[in-house]
Short mmCIF file of C-alpha atoms in Angstrom, two decimals:
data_model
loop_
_atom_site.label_atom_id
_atom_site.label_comp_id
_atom_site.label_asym_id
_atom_site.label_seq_id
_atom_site.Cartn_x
_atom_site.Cartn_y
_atom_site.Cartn_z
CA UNK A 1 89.64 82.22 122.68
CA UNK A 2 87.38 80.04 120.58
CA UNK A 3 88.34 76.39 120.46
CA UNK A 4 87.53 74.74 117.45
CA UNK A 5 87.13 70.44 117.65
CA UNK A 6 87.45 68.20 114.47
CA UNK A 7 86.83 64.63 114.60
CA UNK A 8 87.99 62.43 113.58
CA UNK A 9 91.67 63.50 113.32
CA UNK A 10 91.78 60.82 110.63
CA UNK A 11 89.95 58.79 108.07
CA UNK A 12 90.35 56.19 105.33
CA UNK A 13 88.14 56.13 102.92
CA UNK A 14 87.99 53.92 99.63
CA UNK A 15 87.76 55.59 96.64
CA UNK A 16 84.36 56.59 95.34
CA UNK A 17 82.71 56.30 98.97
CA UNK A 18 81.89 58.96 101.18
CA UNK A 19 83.73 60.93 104.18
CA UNK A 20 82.40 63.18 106.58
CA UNK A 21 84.43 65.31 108.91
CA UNK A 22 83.14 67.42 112.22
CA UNK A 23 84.21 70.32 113.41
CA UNK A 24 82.53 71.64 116.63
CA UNK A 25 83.39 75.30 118.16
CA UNK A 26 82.87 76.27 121.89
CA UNK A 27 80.87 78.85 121.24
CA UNK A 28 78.51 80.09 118.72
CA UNK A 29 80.16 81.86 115.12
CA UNK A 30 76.76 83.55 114.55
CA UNK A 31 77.76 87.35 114.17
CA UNK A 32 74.71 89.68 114.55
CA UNK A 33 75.48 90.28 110.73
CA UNK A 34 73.61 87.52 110.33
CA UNK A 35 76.75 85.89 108.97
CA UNK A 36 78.45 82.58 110.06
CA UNK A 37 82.06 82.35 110.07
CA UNK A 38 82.95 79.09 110.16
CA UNK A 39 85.31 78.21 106.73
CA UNK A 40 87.08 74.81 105.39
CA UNK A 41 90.09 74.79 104.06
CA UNK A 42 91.75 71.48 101.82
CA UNK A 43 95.86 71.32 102.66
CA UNK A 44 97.17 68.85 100.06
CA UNK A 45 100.87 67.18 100.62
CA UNK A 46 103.29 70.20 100.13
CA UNK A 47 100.59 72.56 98.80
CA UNK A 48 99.20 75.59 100.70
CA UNK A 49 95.63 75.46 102.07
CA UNK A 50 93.25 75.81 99.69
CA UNK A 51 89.52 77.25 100.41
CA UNK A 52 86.91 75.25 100.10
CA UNK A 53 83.95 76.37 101.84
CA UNK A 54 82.93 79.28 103.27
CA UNK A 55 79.76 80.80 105.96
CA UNK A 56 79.33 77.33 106.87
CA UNK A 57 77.71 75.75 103.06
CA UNK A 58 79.61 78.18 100.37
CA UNK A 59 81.30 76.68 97.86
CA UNK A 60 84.85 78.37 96.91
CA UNK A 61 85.18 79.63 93.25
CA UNK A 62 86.02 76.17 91.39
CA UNK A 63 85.92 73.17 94.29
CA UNK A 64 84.10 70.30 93.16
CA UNK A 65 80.12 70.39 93.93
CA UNK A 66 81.43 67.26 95.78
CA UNK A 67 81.95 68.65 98.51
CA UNK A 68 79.70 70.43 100.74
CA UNK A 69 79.04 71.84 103.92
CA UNK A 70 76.28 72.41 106.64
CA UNK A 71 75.88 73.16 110.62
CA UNK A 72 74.65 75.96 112.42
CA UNK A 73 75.06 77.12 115.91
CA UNK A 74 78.64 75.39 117.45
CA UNK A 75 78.04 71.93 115.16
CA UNK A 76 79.08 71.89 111.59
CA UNK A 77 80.27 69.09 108.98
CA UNK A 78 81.95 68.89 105.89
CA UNK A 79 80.99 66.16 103.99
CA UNK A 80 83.31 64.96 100.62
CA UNK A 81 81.09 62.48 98.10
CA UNK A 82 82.70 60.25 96.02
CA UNK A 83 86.07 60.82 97.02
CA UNK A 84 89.16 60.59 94.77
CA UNK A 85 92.59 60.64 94.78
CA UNK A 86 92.86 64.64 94.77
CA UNK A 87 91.15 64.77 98.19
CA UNK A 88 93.86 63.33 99.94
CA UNK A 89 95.26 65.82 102.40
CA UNK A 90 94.14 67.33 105.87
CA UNK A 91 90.90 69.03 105.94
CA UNK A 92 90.73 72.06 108.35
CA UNK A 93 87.95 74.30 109.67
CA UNK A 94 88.42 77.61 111.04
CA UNK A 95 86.45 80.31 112.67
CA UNK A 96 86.83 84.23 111.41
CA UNK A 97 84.36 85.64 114.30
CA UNK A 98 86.96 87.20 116.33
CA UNK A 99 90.76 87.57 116.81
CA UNK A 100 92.42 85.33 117.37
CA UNK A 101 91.45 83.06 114.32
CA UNK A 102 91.62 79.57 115.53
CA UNK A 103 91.78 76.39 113.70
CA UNK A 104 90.90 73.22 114.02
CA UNK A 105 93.65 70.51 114.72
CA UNK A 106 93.09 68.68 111.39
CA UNK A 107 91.74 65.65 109.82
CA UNK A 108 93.96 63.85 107.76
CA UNK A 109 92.14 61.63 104.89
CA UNK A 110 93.61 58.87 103.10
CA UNK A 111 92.90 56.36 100.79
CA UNK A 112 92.27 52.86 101.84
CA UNK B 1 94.39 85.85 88.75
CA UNK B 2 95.66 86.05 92.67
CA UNK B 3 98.96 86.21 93.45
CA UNK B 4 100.94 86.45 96.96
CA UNK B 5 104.78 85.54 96.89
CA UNK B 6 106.35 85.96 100.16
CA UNK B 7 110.17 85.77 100.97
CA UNK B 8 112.39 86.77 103.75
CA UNK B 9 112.72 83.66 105.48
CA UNK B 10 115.69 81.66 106.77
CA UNK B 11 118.12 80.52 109.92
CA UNK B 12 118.41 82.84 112.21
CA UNK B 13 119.89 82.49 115.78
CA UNK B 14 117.11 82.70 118.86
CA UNK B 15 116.69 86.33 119.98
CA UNK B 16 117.27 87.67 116.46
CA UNK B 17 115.29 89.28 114.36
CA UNK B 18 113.70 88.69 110.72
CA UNK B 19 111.38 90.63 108.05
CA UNK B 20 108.93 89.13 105.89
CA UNK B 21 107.54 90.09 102.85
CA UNK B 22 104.67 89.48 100.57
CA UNK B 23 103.76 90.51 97.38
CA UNK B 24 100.43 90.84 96.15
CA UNK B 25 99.55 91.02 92.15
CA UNK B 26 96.38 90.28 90.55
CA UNK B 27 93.75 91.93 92.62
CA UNK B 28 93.31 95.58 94.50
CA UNK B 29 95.67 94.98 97.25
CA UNK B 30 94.52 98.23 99.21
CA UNK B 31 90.82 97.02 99.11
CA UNK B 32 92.02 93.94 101.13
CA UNK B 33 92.74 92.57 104.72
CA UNK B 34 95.98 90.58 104.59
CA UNK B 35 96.85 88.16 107.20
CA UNK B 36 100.00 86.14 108.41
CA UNK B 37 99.22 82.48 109.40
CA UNK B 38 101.84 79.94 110.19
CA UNK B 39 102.74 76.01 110.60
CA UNK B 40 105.22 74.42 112.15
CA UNK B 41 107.12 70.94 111.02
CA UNK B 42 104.71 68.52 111.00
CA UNK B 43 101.84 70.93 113.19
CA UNK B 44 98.38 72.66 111.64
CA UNK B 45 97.68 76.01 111.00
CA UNK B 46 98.07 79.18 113.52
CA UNK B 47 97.10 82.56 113.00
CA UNK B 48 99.53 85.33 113.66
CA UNK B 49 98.44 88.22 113.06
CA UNK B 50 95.69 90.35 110.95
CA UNK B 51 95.83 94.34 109.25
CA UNK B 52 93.00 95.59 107.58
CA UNK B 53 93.09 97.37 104.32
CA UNK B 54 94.04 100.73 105.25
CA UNK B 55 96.25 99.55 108.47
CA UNK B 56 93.13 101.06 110.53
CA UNK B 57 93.02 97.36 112.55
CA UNK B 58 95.85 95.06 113.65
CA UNK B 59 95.74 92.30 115.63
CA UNK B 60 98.36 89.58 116.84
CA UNK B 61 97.85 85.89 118.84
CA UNK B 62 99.48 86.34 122.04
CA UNK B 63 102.30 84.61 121.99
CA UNK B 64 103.68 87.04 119.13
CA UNK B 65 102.83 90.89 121.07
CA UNK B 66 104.95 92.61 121.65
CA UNK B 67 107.69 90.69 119.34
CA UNK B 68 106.25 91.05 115.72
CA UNK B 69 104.85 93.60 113.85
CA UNK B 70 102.54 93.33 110.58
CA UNK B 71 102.27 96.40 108.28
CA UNK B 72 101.95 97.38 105.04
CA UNK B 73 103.35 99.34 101.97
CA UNK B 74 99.77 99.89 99.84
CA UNK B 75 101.62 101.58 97.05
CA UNK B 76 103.89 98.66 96.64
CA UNK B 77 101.49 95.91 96.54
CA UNK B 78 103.54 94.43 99.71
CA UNK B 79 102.65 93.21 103.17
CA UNK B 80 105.44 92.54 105.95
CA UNK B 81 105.90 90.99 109.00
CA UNK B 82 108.91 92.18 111.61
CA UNK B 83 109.77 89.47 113.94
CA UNK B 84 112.44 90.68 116.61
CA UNK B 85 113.60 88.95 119.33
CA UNK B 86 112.71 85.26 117.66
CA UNK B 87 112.26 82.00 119.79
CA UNK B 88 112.63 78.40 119.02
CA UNK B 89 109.09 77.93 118.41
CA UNK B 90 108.45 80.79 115.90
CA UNK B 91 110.35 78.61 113.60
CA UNK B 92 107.54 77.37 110.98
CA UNK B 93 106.27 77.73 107.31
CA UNK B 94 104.37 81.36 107.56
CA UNK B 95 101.85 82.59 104.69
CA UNK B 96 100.86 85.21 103.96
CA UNK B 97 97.08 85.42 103.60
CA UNK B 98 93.93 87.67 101.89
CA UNK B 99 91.20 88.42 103.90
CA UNK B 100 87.99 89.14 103.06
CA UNK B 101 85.50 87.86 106.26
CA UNK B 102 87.66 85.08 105.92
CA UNK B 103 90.84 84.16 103.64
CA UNK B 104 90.57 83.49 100.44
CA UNK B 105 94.04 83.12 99.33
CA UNK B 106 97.28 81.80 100.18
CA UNK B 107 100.84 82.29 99.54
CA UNK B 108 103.02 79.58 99.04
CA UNK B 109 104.97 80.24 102.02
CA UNK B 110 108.27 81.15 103.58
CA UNK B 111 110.19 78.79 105.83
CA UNK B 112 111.75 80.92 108.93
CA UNK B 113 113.95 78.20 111.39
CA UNK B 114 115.11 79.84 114.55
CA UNK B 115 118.17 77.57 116.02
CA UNK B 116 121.13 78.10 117.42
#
């Protein structure tokens, strides 16, 4: 199976600064499709995951252009600009190469 | 707009069994992948299990084979889960989930607790 490896597992951030989370697989998503399938998904408190970014640097149908996302190979990082109170949650990544789907273990962000 | 309500859930007594549902409105449901992806108290996310549009594909996580079974009714919009002979640590929050190269949408979930 294909372990996936956020860090950190958490993170304070004031509001209007930056975060940026990592999410390292053990091996690469690269199908020979040419596509990557590595996602992020936002879970806010007693809400369902929400997408957020997909193939590594999409951006989901109406997430903020404040977040973004880049990485290739087995490295990737989601990075959340000017963050506000609506971020707070746990940020996962996930990889859709091959059954089974695995997910990361979480960061949690939180306002300082 | 995307819709998936699932229901089904509740106590049920280790080596039992339960049935899921989830009901899709708002897009083609036969033109999608559905999968079932679970959390337990306090734990992240696990995928369960996967179909593909036309029940061609299925897949399951281990720990699950030979215990649950995903299918689908296309002409009813509705995706299931069977769960038979549940253990302690099935108990979680499970979604239902569209798939398309990777999921899209989520259901609001269905809590299943499997306790004595």
């Amino acid at each position: 199976d294909i372990m996936m490896t956020q860090s950190p597992l958490s993170v304070a951030v004031t509001p209007g600064e930056s975060a940026s989370i990592s999410c390292r697989s053990s091996r690469r998503l690269l199908h020979s499709n040419g596509i990557t399938y590595l996602s992020w998904y936002l879970q806010r408190p007693e809400k369902s995951p929400q997408l957020l970014i997909y193939q590594i640097s999409n951006l989901a149908s109406g997430v903020s252009d404040r977040f973004s996302g880049s990485g290739s190979g087995t490295d990737f990082t989601l990075q959340i600009s000017k963050v506000e109170t609506e971020d707070v949650g746990i940020y996962y990544c996930v990889q859709f190469l091959e059954v089974p789907y695995t997910f990361g273990a979480g960061t949690k962000l939180e306002l300082k | 707009e995307v819709q998936l309500v699932e229901s089904g859930g509740g106590l049920v007594q280790p080596g039992r069994s339960l049935k899921l549902s989830c009901v899709a409105s708002g897009f083609t449901f036969s033109n999608y992948g559905m999968n079932w992806i679970r959390q337990a108290p306090g734990k992240g996310l696990e995928w369960v299990a996967y179909i593909s549009s036309t029940s061609s594909y299925i897949y399951y996580v281990e720990t699950v084979k030979g215990r649950f079974t995903i299918s689908r009714d296309n002409a009813k919009n509705t995706l299931y889960l069977q769960m038979t002979s549940l253990r302690s640590e099935d108990t979680a929050l499970y979604f239902c989930a569209r798939h398309q190269l990777w999921v899209d949408n989520w259901g609001q979930g269905v809590m299943v607790t499997v306790s004595s």
